PDB file of C-alpha atoms in Angstrom:
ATOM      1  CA  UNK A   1      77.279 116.995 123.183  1.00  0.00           C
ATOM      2  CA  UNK A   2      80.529 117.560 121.520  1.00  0.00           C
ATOM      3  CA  UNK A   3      79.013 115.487 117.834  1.00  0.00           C
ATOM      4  CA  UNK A   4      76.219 117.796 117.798  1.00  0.00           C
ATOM      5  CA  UNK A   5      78.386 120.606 116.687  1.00  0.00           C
ATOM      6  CA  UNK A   6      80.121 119.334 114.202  1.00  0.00           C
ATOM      7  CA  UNK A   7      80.216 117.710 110.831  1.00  0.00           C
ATOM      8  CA  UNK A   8      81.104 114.101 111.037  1.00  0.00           C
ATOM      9  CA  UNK A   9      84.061 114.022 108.194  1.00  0.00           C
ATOM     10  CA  UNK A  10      86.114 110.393 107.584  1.00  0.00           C
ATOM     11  CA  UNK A  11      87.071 109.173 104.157  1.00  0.00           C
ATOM     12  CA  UNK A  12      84.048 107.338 102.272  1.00  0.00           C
ATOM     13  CA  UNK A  13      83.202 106.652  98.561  1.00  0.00           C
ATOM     14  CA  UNK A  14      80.317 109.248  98.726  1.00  0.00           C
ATOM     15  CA  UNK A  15      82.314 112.041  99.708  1.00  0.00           C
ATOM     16  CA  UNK A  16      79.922 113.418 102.137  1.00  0.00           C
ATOM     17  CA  UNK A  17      80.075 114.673 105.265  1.00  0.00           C
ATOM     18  CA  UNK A  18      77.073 113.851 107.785  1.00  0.00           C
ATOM     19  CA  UNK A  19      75.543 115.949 110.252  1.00  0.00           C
ATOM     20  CA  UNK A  20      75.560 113.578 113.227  1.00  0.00           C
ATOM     21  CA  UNK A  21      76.910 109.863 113.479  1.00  0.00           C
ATOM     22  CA  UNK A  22      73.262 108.799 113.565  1.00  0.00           C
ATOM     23  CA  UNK A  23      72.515 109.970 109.990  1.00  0.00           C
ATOM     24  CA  UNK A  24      76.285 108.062 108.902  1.00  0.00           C
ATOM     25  CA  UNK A  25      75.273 105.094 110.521  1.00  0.00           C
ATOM     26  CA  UNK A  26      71.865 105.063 109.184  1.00  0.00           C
ATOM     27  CA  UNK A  27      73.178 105.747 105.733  1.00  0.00           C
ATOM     28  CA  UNK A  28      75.993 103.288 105.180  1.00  0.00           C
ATOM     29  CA  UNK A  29      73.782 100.013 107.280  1.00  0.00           C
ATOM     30  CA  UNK A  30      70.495 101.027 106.113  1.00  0.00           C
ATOM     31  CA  UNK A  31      70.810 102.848 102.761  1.00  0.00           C
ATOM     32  CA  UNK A  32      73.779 101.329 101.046  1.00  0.00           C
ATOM     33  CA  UNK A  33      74.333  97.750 103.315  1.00  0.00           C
ATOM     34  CA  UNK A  34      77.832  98.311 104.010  1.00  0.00           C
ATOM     35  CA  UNK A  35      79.690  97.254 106.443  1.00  0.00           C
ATOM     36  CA  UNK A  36      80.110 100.061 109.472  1.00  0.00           C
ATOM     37  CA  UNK A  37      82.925  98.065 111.267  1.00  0.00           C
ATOM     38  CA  UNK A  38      85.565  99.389 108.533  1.00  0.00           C
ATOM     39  CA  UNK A  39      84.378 103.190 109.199  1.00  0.00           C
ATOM     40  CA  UNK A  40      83.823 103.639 112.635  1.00  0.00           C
ATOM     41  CA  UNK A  41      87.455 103.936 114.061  1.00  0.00           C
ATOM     42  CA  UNK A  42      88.061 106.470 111.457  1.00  0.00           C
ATOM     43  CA  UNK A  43      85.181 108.538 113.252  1.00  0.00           C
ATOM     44  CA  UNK A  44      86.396 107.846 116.373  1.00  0.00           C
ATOM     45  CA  UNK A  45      90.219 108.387 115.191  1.00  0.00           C
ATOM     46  CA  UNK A  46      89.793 111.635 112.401  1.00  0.00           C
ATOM     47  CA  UNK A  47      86.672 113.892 114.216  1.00  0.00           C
ATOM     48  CA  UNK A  48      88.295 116.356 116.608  1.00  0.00           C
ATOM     49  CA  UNK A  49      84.769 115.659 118.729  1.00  0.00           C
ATOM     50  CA  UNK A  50      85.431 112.219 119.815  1.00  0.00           C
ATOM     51  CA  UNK A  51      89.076 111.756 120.308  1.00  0.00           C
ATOM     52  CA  UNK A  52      88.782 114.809 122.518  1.00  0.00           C
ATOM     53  CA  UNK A  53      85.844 112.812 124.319  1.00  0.00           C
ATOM     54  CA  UNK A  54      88.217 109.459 124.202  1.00  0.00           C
ATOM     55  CA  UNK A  55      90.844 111.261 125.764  1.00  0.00           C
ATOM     56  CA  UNK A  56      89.164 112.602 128.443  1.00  0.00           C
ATOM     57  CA  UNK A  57      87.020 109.549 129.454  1.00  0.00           C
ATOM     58  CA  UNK A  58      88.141 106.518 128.077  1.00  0.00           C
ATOM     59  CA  UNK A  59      87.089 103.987 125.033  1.00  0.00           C
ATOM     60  CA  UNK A  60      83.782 102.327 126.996  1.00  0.00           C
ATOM     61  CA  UNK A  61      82.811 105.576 128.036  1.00  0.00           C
ATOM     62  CA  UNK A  62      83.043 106.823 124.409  1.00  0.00           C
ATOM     63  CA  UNK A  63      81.018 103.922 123.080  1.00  0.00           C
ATOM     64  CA  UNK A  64      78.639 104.813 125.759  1.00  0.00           C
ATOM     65  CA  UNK A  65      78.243 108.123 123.968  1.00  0.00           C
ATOM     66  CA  UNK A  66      78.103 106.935 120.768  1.00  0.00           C
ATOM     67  CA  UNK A  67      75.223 104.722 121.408  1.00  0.00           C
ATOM     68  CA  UNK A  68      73.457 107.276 123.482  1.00  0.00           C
ATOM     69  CA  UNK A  69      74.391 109.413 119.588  1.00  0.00           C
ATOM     70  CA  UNK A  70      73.226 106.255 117.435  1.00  0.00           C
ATOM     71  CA  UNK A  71      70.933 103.913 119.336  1.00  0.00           C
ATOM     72  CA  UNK A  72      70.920 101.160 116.043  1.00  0.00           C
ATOM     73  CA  UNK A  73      74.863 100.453 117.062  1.00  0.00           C
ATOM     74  CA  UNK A  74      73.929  98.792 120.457  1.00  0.00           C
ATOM     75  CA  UNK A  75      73.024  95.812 117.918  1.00  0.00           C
ATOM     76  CA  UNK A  76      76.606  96.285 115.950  1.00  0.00           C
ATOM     77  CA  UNK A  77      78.841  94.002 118.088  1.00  0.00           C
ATOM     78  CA  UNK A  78      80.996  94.120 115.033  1.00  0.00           C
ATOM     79  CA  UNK A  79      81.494  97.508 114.873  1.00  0.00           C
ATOM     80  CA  UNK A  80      81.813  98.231 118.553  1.00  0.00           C
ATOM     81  CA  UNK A  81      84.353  95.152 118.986  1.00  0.00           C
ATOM     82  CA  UNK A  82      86.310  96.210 115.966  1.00  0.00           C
ATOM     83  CA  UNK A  83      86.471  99.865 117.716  1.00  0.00           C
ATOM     84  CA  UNK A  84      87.427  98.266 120.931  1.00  0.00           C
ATOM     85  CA  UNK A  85      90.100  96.144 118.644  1.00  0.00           C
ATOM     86  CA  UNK A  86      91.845  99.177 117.895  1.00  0.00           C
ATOM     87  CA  UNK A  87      92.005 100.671 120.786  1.00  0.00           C
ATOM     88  CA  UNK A  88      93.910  98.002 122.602  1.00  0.00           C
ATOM     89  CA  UNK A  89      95.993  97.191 119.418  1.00  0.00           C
ATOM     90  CA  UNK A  90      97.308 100.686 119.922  1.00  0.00           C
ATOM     91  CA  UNK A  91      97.886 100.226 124.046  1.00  0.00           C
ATOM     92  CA  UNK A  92      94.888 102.672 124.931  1.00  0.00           C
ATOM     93  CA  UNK A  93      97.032 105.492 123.126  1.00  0.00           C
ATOM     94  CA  UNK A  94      95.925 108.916 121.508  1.00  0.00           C
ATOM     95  CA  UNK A  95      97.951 111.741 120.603  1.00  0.00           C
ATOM     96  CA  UNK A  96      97.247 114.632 122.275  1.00  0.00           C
ATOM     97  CA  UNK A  97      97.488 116.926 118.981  1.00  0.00           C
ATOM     98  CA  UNK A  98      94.550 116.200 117.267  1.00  0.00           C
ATOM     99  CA  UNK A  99      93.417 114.994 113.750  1.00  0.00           C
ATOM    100  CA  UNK A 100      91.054 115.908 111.517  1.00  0.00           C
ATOM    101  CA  UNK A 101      90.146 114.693 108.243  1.00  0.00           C
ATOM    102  CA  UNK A 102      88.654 117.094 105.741  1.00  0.00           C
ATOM    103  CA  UNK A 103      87.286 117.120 102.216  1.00  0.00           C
ATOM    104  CA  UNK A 104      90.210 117.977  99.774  1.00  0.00           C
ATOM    105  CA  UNK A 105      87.952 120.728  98.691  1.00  0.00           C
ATOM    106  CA  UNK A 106      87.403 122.080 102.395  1.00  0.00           C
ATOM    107  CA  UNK A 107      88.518 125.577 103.194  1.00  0.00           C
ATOM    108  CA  UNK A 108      91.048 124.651 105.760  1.00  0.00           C
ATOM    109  CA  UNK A 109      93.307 126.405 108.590  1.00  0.00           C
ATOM    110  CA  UNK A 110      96.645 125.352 109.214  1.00  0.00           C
ATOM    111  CA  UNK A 111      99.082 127.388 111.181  1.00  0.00           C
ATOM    112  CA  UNK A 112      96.856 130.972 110.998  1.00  0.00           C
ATOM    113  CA  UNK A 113      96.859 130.599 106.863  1.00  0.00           C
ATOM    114  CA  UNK A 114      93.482 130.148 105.647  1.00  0.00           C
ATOM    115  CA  UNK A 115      94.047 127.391 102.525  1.00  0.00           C
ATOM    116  CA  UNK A 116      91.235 127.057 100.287  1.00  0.00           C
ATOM    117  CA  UNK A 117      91.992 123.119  99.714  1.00  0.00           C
ATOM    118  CA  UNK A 118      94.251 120.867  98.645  1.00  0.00           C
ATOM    119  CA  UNK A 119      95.188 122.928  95.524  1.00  0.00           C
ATOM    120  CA  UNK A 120      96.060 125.564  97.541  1.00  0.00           C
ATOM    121  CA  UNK A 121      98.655 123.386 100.046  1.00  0.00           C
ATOM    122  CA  UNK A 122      99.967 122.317  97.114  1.00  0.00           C
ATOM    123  CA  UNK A 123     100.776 125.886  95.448  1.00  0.00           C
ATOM    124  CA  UNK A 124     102.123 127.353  98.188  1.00  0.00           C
ATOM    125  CA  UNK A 125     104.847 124.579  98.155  1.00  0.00           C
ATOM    126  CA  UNK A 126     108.467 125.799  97.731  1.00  0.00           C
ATOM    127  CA  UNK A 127     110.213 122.450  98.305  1.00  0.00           C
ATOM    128  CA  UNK A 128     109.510 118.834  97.663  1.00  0.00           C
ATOM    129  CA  UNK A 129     111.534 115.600  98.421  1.00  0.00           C
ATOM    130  CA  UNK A 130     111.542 111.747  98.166  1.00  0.00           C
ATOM    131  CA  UNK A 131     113.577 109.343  99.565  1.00  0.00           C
ATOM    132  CA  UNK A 132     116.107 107.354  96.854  1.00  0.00           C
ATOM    133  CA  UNK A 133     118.338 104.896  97.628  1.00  0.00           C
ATOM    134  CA  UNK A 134     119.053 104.723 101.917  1.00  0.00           C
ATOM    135  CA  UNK A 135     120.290 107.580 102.935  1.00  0.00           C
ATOM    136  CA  UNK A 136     119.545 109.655 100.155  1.00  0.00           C
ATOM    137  CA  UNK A 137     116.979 111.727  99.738  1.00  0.00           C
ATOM    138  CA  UNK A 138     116.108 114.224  96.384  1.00  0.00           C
ATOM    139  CA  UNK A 139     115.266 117.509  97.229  1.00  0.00           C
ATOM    140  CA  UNK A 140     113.975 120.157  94.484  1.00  0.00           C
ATOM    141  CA  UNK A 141     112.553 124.083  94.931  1.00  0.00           C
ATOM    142  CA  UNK A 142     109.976 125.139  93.028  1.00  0.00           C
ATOM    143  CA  UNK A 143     108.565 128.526  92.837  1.00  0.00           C
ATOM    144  CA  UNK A 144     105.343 128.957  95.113  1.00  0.00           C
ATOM    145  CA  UNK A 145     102.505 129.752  93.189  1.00  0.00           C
ATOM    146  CA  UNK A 146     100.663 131.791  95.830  1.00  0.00           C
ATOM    147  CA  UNK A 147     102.430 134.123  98.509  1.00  0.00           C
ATOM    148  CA  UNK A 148     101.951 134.113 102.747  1.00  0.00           C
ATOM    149  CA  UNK A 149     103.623 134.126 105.567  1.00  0.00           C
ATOM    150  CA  UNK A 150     103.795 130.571 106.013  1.00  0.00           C
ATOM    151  CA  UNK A 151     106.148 127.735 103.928  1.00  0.00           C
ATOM    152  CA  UNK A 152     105.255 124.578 102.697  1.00  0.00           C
ATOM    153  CA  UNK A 153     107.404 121.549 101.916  1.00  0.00           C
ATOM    154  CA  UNK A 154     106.466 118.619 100.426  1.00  0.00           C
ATOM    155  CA  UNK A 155     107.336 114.670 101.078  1.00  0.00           C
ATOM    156  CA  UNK A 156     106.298 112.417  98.631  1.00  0.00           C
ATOM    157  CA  UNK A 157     106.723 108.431  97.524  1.00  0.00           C
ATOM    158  CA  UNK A 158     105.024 107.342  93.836  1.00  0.00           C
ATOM    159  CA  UNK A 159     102.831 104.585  94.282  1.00  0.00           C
ATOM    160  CA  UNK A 160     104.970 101.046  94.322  1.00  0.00           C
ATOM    161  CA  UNK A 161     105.147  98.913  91.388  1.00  0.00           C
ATOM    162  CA  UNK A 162     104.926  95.705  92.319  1.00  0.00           C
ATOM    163  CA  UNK A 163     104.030  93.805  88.727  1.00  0.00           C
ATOM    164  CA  UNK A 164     102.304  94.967  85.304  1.00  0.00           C
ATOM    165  CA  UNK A 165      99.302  95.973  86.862  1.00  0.00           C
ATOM    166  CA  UNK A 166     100.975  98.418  88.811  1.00  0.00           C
ATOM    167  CA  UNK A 167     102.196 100.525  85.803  1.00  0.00           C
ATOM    168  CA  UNK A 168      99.307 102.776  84.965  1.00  0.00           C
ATOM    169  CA  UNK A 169      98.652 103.657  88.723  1.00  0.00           C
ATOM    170  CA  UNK A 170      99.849 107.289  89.077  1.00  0.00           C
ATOM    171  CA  UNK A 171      98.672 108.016  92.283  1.00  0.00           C
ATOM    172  CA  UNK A 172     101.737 109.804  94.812  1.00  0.00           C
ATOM    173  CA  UNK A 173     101.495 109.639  98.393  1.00  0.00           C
ATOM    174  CA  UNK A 174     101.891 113.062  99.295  1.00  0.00           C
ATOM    175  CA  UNK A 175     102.749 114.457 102.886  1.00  0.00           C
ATOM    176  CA  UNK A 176     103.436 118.166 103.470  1.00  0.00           C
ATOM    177  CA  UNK A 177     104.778 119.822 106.254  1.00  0.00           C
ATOM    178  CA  UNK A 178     104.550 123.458 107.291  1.00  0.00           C
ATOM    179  CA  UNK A 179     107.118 126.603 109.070  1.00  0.00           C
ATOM    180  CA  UNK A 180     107.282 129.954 109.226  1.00  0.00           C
ATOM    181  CA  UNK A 181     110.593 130.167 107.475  1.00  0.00           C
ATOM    182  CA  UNK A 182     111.605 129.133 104.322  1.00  0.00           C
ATOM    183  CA  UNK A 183     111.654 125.473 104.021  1.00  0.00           C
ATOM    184  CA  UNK A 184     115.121 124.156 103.822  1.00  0.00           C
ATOM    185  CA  UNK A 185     116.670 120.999 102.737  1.00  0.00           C
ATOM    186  CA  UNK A 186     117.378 120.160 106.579  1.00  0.00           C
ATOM    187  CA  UNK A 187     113.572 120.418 107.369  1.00  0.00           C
ATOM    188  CA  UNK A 188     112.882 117.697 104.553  1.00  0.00           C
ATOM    189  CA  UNK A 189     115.297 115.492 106.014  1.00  0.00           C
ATOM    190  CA  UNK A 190     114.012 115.978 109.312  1.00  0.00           C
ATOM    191  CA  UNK A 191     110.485 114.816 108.229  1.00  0.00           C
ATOM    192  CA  UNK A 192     111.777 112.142 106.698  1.00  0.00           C
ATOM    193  CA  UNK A 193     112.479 111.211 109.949  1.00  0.00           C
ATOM    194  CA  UNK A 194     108.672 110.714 111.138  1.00  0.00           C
ATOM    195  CA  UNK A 195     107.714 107.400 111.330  1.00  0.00           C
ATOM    196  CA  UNK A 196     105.859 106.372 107.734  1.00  0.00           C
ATOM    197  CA  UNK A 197     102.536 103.642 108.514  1.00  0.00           C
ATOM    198  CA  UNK A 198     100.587 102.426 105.553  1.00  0.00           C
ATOM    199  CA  UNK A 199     101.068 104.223 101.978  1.00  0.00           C
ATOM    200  CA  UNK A 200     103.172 106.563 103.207  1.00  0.00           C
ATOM    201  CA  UNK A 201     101.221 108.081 105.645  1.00  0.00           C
ATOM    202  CA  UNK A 202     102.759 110.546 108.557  1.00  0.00           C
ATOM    203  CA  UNK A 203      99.385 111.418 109.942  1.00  0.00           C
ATOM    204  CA  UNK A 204      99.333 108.911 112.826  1.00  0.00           C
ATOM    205  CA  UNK A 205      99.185 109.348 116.799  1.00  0.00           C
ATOM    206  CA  UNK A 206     103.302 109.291 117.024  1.00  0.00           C
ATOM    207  CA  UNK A 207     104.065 112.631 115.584  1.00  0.00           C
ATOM    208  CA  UNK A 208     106.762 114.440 117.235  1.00  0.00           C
ATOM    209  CA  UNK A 209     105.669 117.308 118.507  1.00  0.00           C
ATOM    210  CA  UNK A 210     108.122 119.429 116.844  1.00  0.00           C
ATOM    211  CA  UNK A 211     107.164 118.254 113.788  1.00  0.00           C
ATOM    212  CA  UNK A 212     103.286 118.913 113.491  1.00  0.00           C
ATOM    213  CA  UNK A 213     101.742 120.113 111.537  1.00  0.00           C
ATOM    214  CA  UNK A 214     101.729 117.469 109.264  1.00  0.00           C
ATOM    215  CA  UNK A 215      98.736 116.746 106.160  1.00  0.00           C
ATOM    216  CA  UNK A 216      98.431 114.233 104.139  1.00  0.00           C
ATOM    217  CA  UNK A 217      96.861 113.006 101.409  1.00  0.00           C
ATOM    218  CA  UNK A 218      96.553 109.687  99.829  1.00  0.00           C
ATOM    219  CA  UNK A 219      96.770 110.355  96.231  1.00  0.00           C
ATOM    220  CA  UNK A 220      93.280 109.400  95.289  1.00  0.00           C
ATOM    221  CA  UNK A 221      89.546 110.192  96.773  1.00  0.00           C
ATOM    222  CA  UNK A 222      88.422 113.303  98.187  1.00  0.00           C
ATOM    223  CA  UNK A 223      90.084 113.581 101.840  1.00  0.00           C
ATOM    224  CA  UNK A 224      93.236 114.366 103.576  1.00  0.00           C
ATOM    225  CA  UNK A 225      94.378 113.989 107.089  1.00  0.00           C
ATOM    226  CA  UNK A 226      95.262 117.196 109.462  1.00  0.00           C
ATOM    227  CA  UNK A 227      97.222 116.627 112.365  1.00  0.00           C
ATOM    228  CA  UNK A 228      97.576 119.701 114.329  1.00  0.00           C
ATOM    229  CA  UNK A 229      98.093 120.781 117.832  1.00  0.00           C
ATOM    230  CA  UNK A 230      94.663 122.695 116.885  1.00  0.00           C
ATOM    231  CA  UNK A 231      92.936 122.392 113.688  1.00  0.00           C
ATOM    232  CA  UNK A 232      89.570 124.037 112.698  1.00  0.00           C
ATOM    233  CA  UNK A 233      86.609 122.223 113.887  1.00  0.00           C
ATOM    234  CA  UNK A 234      83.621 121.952 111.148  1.00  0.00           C
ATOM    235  CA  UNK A 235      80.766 123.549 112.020  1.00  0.00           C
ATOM    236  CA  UNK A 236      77.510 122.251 110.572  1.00  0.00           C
ATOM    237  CA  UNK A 237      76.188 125.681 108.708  1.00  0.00           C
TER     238      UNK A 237
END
């Protein structure tokens, strides 16, 4: 079974990652009374595992496995209706690159460079950019921190200030993109180009393919989002 090899990784407060959906289910419905509905398409959507398994056999056959995985969900009409929710909400559609969400910590391989995190990404990046006003964007190099073969740019939008509140929130949403040539302004403004969901986020299923790899990370917790055409499968050690 594809689960059984890997680490189940999605973005939780716990910052774990769980050995088999069983043992997530278990934990968040039995341990800490939360609600599963609002984590199980990011299992389905961010473990290489099941959207390989989705892809090949379809959404009831998937929730056929994942019962056979975590026999307490047959009693979660919630959770399975809120899977099957999403899955017609998005036209039965999944990218055939993958995504994977890892631990920011995670020693992670993107393009045949071996990054040691997030910190890592981040000082190998020679270029960052935002969008200003339409139709301009603000490009600025920077002097990589750490040496390879492979370049790193990075998109970026501060965190919107909507009223007072707003004004000591200093989180960035932070997307960064990935060649093996030296990142140009050109290459920002094509990734500007890729279609931004929720916070700023390029890591969805319409990714051109020309464009991947593509991580991001929200600004605050302890994951980001890989989407690859492969990315490094955890392996439970």
């Amino acid at each position: 079974m594809y689960s059984n090899m890997a680490r189940i990784c999605f973005p939780n407060y716990e910052h774990r990652h769980f050995g088999s959906l069983q043992k997530a289910y278990r934990h968040f419905m039995y341990v800490k009374y939360c609600d599963f509905s609002y984590m199980i398409t990011d299992i389905v959507q961010y473990n290489i595992c099941y959207r390989n398994y989705l892809r090949e056999h379809g959404m009831e056959s998937l929730i056929a496995k994942l019962l056979e995985e975590a026999p307490e969900l047959s009693g979660d009409t919630t959770s399975i209706n809120c899977l099957r929710e999403w899955w017609n909400n998005n036209n039965g559609h999944i990218a055939e690159y993958n995504i994977q969400c890892y631990h920011i910590k995670d020693e992670v391989t993107i393009s045949g460079c071996t990054f040691n995190g997030l910190n890592d990404v981040i000082n190998h990046c020679e270029m960052t950019c935002r969008e200003g006003l339409p139709g301009m964007i603000y490009c600025t190099s920077q002097e990589r921190k750490r040496q390879a073969d492979i370049h790193v740019g990075e998109i970026y939008e501060p965190y919107p200030i909507f009223d007072s509140s707003d004004l000591k929130d200093r989180r960035t949403f932070r997307n960064f993109i990935f060649r093996d040539s030296p990142i140009c302004e050109t290459d920002m403004r094509d990734a500007l180009a890729i279609q931004h969901e929720c916070n700023f986020c390029m890591v969805h299923e319409y990714i051109p393919n020309e464009m991947l790899p593509v991580l991001y990370y929200q600004g605050d917790g302890d994951y980001m989002l890989l989407a690859a055409n492969q990315c490094g499968l955890p392996i439970i050690g």
